[in-house]
PDB file of C-alpha atoms in Angstrom:
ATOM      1  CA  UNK A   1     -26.647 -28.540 -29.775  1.00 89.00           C
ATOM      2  CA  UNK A   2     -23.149 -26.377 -29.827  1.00 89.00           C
ATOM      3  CA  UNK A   3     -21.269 -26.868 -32.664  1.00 90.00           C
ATOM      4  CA  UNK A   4     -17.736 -25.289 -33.286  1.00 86.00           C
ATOM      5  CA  UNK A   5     -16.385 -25.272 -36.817  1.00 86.00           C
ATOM      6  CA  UNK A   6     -12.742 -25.377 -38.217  1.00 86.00           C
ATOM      7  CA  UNK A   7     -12.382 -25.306 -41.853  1.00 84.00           C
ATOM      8  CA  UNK A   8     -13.688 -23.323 -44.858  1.00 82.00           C
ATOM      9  CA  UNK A   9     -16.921 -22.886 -46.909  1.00 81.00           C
ATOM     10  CA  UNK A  10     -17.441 -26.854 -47.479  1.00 85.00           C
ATOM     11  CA  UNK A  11     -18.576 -26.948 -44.253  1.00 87.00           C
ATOM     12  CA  UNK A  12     -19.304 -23.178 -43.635  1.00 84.00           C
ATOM     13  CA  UNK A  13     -22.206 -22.457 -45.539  1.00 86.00           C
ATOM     14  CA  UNK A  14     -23.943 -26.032 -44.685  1.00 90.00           C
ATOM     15  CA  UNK A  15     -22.998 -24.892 -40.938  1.00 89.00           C
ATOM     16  CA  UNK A  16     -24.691 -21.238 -41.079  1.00 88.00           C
ATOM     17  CA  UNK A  17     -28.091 -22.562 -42.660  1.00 92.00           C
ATOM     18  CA  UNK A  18     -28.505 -24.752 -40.455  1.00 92.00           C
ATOM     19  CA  UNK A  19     -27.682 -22.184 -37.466  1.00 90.00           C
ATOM     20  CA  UNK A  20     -30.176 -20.259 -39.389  1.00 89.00           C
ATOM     21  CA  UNK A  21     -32.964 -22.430 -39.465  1.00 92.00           C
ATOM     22  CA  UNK A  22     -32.477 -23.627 -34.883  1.00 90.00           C
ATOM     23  CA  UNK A  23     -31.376 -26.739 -35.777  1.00 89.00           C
ATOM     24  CA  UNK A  24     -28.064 -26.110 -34.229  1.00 91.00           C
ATOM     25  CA  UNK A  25     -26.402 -23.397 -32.481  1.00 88.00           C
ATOM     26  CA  UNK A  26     -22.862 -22.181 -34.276  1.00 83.00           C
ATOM     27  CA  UNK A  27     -20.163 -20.873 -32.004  1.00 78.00           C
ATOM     28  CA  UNK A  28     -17.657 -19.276 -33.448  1.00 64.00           C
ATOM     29  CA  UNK A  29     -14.154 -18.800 -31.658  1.00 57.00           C
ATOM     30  CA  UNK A  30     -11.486 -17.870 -34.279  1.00 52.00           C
ATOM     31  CA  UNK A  31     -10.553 -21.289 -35.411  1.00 61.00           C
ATOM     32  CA  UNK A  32      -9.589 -20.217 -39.154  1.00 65.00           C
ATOM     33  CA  UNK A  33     -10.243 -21.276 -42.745  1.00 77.00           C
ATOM     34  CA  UNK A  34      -8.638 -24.407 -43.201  1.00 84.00           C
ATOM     35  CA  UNK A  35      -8.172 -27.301 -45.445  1.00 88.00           C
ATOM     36  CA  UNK A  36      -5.455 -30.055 -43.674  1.00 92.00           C
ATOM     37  CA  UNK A  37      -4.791 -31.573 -40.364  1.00 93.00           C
ATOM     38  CA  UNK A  38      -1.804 -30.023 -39.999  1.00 92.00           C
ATOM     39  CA  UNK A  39      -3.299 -26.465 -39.919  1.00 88.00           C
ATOM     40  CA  UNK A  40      -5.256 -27.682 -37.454  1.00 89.00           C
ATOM     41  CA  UNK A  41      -2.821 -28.950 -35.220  1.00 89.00           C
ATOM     42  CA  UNK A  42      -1.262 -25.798 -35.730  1.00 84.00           C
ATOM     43  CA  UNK A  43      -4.418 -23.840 -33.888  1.00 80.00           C
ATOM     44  CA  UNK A  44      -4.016 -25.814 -31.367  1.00 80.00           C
ATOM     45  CA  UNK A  45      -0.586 -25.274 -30.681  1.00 79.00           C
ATOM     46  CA  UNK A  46      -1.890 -21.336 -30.915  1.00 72.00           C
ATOM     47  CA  UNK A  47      -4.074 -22.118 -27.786  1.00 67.00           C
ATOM     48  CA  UNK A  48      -1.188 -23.119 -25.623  1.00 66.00           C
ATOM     49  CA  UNK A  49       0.905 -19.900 -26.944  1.00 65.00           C
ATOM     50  CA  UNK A  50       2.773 -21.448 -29.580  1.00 66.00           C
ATOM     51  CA  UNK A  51       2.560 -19.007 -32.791  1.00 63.00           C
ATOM     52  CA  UNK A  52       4.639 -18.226 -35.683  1.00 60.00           C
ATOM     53  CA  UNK A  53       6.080 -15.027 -36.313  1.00 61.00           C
ATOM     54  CA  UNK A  54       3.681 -11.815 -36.832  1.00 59.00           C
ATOM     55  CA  UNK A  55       5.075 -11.289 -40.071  1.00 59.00           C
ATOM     56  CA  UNK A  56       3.736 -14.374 -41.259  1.00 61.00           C
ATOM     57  CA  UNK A  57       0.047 -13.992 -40.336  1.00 57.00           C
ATOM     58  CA  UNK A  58      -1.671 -12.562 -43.243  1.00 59.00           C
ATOM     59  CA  UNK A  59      -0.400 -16.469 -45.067  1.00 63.00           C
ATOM     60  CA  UNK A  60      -1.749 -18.321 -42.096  1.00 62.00           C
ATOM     61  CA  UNK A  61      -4.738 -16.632 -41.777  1.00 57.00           C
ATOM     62  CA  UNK A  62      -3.911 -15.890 -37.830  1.00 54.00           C
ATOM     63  CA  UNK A  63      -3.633 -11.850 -38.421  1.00 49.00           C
ATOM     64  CA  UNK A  64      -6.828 -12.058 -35.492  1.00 46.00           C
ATOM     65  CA  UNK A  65      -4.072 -13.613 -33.136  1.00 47.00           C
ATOM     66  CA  UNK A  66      -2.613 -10.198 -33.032  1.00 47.00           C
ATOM     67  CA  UNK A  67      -5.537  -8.604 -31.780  1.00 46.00           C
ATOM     68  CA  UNK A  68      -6.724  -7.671 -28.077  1.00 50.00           C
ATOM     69  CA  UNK A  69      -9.460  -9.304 -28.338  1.00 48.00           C
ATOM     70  CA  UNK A  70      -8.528 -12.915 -29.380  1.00 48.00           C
ATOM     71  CA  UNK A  71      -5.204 -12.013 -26.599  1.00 50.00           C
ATOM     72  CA  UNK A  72      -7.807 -11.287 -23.868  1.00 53.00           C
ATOM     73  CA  UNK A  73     -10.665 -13.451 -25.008  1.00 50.00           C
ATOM     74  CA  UNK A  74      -9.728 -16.666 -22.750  1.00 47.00           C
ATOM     75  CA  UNK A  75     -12.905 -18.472 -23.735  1.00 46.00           C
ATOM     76  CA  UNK A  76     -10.932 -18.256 -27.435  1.00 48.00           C
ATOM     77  CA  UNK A  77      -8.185 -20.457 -26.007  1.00 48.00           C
ATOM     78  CA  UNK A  78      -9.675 -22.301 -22.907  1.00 49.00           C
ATOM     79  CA  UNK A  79     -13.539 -22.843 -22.160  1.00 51.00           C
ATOM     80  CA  UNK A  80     -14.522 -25.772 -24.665  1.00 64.00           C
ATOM     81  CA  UNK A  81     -16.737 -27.590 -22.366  1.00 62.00           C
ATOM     82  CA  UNK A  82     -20.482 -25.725 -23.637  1.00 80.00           C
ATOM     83  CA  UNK A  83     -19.078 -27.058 -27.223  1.00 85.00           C
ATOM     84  CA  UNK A  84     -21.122 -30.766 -28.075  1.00 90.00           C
ATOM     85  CA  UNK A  85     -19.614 -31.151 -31.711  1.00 92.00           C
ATOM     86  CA  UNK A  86     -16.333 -29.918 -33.620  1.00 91.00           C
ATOM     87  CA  UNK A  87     -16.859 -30.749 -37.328  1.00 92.00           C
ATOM     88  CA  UNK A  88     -13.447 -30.194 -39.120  1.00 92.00           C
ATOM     89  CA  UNK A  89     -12.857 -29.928 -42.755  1.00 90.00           C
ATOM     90  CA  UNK A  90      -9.963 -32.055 -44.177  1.00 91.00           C
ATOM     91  CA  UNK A  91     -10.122 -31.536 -47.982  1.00 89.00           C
ATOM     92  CA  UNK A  92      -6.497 -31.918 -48.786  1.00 89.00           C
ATOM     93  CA  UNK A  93      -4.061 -33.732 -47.892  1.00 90.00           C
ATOM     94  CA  UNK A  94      -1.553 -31.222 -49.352  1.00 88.00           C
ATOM     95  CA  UNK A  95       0.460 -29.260 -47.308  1.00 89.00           C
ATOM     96  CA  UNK A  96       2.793 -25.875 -47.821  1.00 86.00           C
ATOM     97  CA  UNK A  97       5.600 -25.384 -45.239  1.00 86.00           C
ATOM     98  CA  UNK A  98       7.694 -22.271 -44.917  1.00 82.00           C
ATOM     99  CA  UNK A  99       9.932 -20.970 -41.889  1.00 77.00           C
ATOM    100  CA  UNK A 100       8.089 -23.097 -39.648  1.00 79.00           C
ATOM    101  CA  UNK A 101       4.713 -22.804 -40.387  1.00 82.00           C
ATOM    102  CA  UNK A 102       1.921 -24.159 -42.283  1.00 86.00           C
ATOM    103  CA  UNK A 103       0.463 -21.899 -44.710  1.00 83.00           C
ATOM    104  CA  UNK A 104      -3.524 -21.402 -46.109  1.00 81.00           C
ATOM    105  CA  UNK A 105      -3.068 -22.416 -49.783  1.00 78.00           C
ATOM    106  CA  UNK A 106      -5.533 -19.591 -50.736  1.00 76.00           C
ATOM    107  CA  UNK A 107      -3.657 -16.838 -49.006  1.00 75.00           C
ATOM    108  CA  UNK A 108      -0.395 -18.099 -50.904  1.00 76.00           C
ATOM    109  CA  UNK A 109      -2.065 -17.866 -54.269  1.00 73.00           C
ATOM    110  CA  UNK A 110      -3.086 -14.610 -53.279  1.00 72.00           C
ATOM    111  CA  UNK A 111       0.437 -13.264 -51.888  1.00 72.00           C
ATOM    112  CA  UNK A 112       2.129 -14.092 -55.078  1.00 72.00           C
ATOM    113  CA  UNK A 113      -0.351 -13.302 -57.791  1.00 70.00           C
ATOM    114  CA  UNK A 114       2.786 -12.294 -59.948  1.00 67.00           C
ATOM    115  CA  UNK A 115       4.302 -15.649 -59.738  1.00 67.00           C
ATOM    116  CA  UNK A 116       0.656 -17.577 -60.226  1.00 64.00           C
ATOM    117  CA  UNK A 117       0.698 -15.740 -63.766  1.00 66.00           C
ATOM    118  CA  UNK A 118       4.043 -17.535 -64.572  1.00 63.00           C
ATOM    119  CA  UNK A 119       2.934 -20.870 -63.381  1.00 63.00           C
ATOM    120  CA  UNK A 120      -1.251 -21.439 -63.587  1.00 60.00           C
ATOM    121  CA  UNK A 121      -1.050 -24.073 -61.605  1.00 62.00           C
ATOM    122  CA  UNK A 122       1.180 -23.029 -59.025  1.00 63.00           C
ATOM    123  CA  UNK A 123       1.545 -23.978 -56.107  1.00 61.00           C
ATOM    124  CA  UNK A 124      -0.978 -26.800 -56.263  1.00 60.00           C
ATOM    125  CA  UNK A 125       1.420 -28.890 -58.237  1.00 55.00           C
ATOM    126  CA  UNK A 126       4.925 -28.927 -57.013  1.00 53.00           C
ATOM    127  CA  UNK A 127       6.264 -30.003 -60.514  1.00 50.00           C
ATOM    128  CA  UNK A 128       5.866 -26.204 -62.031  1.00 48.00           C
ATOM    129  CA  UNK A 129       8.008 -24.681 -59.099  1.00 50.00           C
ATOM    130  CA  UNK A 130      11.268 -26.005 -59.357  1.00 52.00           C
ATOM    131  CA  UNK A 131      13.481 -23.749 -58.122  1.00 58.00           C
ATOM    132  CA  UNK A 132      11.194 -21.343 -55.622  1.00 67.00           C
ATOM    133  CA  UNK A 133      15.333 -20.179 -54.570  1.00 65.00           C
ATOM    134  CA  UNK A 134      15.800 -18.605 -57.660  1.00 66.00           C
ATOM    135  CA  UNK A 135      12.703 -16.905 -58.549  1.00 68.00           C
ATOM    136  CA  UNK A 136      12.237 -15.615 -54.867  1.00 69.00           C
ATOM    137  CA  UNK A 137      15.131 -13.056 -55.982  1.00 70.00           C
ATOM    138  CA  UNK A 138      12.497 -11.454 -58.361  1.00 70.00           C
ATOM    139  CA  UNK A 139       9.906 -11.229 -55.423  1.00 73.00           C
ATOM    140  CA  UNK A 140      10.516  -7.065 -54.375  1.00 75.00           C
ATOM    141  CA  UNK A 141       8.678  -8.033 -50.502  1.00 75.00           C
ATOM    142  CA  UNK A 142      11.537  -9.583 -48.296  1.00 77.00           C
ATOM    143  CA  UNK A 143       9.431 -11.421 -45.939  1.00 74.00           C
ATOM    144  CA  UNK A 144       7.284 -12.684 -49.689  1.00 75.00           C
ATOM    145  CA  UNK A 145      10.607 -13.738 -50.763  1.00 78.00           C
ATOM    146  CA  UNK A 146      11.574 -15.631 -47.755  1.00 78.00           C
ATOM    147  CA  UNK A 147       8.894 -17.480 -47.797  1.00 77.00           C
ATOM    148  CA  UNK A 148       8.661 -18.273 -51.209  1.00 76.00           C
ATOM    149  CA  UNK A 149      12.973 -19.543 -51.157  1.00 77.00           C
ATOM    150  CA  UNK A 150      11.973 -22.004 -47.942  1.00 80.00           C
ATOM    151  CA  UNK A 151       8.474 -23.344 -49.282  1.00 81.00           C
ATOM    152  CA  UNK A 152       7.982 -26.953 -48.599  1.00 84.00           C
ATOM    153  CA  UNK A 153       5.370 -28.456 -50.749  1.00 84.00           C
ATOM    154  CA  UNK A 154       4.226 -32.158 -48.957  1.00 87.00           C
ATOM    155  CA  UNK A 155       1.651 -34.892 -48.792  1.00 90.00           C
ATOM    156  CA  UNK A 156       0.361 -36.317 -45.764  1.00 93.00           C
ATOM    157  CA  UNK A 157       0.413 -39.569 -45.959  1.00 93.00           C
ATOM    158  CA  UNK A 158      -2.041 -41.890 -44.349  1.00 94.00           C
ATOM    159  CA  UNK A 159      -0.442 -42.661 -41.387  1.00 94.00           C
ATOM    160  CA  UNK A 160       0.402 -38.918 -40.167  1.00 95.00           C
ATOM    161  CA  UNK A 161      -3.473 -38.342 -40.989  1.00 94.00           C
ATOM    162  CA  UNK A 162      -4.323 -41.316 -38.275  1.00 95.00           C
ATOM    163  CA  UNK A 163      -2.375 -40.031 -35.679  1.00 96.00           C
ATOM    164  CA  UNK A 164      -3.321 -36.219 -36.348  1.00 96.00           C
ATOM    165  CA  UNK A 165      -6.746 -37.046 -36.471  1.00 95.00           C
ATOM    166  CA  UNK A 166      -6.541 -39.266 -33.192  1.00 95.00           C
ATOM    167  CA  UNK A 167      -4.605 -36.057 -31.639  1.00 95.00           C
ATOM    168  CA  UNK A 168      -7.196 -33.623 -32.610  1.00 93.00           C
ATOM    169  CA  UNK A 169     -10.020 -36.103 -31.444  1.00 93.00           C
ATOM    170  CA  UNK A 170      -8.175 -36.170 -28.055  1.00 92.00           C
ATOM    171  CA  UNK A 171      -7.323 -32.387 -27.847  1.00 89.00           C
ATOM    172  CA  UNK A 172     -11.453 -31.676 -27.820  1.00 88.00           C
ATOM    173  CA  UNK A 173     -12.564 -34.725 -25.500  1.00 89.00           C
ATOM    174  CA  UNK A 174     -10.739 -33.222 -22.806  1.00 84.00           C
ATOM    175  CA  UNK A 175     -12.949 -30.182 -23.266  1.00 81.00           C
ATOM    176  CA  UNK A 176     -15.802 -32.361 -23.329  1.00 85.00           C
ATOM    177  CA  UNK A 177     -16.743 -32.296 -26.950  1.00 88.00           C
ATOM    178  CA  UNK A 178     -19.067 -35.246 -27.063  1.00 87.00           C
ATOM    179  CA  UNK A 179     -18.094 -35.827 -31.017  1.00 92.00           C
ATOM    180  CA  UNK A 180     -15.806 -34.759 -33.812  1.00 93.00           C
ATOM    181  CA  UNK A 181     -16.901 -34.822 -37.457  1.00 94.00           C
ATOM    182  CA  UNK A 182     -14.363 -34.793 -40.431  1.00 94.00           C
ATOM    183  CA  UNK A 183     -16.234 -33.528 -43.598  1.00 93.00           C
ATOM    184  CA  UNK A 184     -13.936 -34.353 -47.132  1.00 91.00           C
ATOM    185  CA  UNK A 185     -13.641 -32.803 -50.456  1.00 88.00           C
ATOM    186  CA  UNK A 186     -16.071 -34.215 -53.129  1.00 85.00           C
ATOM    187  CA  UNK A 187     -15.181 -37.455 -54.703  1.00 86.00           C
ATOM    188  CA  UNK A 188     -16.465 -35.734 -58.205  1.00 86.00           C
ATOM    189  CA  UNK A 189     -15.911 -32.633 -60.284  1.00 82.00           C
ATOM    190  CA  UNK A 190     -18.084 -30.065 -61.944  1.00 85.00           C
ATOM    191  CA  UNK A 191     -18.871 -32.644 -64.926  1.00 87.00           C
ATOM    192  CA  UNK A 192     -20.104 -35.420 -62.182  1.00 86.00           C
ATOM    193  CA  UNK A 193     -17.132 -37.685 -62.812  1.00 89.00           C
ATOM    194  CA  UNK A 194     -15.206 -39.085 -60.216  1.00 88.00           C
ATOM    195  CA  UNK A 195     -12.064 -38.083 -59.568  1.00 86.00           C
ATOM    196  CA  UNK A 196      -9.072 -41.070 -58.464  1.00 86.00           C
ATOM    197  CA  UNK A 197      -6.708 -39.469 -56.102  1.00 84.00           C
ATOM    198  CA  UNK A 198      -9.230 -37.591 -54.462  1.00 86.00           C
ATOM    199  CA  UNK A 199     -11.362 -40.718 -53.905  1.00 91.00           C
ATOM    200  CA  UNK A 200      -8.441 -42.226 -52.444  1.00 89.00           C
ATOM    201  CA  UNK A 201      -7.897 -39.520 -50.194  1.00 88.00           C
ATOM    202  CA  UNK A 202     -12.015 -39.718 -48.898  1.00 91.00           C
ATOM    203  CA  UNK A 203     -11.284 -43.660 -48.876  1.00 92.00           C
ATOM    204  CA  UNK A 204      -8.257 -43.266 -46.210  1.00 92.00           C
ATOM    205  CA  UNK A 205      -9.618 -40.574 -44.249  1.00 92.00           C
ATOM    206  CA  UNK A 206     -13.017 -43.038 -43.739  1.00 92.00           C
ATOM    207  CA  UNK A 207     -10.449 -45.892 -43.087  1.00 93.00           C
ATOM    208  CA  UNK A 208      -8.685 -43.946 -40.208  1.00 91.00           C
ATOM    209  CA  UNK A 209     -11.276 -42.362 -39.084  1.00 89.00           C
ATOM    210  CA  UNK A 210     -12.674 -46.279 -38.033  1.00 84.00           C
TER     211      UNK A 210
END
């Protein structure tokens, strides 16, 4: 069985042992390290020629769409049809938005390490940036800066994630993909106790995924 991944090391690691061990066969084609639908939707948009601007890529974690080799590779963009299952991770429902593109939350915690000192929990709670205008004139990088003064911090709610979901599902059925599995966060933390919102979030994706 071929199995494409999209996502990060929830679904990663799991992925490779199993590669490992026969029981399937990983194929890897530059899909990314992502966490929401809308990154994902994003990629695909990437296949069709549709990318943001180069200056961008190290926060979208697309620098490889700059390369020869993903340019040249047209099995990267267009031959699907060996692939039997897509699993895709969605564990957040968060989203970061800046000059028209989605970001990769860990890249943006890593691009403005300065401003992460200031604000711990920054940027996965929108309530300790308040004013990302004003204290993008202390960033010293221009493109960091522009970034930072038109970042859009969101929630998907649970109708986009229906009809993203049903999109992606689509997008891979015309290649043939035979099934698409969404793998979630964990409903619990390190101490084993569950937590709300993110049960919430498992509990809609389930319900749309119906």
């Amino acid at each position: 069985m071929n199995v494409q991944m999209i996502g990060s090391c929830r679904i990663n690691f799991p992925l490779e042992i199993l590669n490992k061990e026969g029981g399937i066969k990983l194929v890897n084609r530059w899909w990314g390290f992502t966490h929401y639908t809308k990154e994902v939707l994003q990629l695909i948009k990437a296949f069709s020629g549709v990318v943001p601007d180069k200056s961008i890529f190290d926060l979208v974690n697309w620098e490889h769409l700059d390369t020869k080799r993903w340019l040249n590779n047209t099995c990267n963009r267009e031959v699907l049809d060996d692939i039997d299952v897509v699993v895709i991770e969605l564990s957040s429902i968060k989203t970061f938005e800046s000059n028209g593109a989605y970001l990769q939350i860990n890249r943006i915690v890593d691009a403005f390490k300065e401003f992460s000192e200031l604000f711990p929990s920054w940027p996965y709670f929108s309530k300790d940036a308040k004013d990302f205008g004003e204290i993008s004139k202390y960033i010293s990088d221009p493109v960091k800066a522009r970034l930072l003064k038109n970042l859009k911090i969101g929630t998907t709610n649970k109708k986009e994630l229906g009809s993203d979901l049903a999109f992606i599902k689509s997008y891979f059925e015309l290649f043939g993909v035979k099934k698409v599995i969404v793998v979630t966060h964990f409903s619990c933390g390190p101490d084993g106790e569950v937590i709300p919102g993110r049960r919430k979030v498992i509990d809609d994706i389930i319900d749309v995924c119906r």
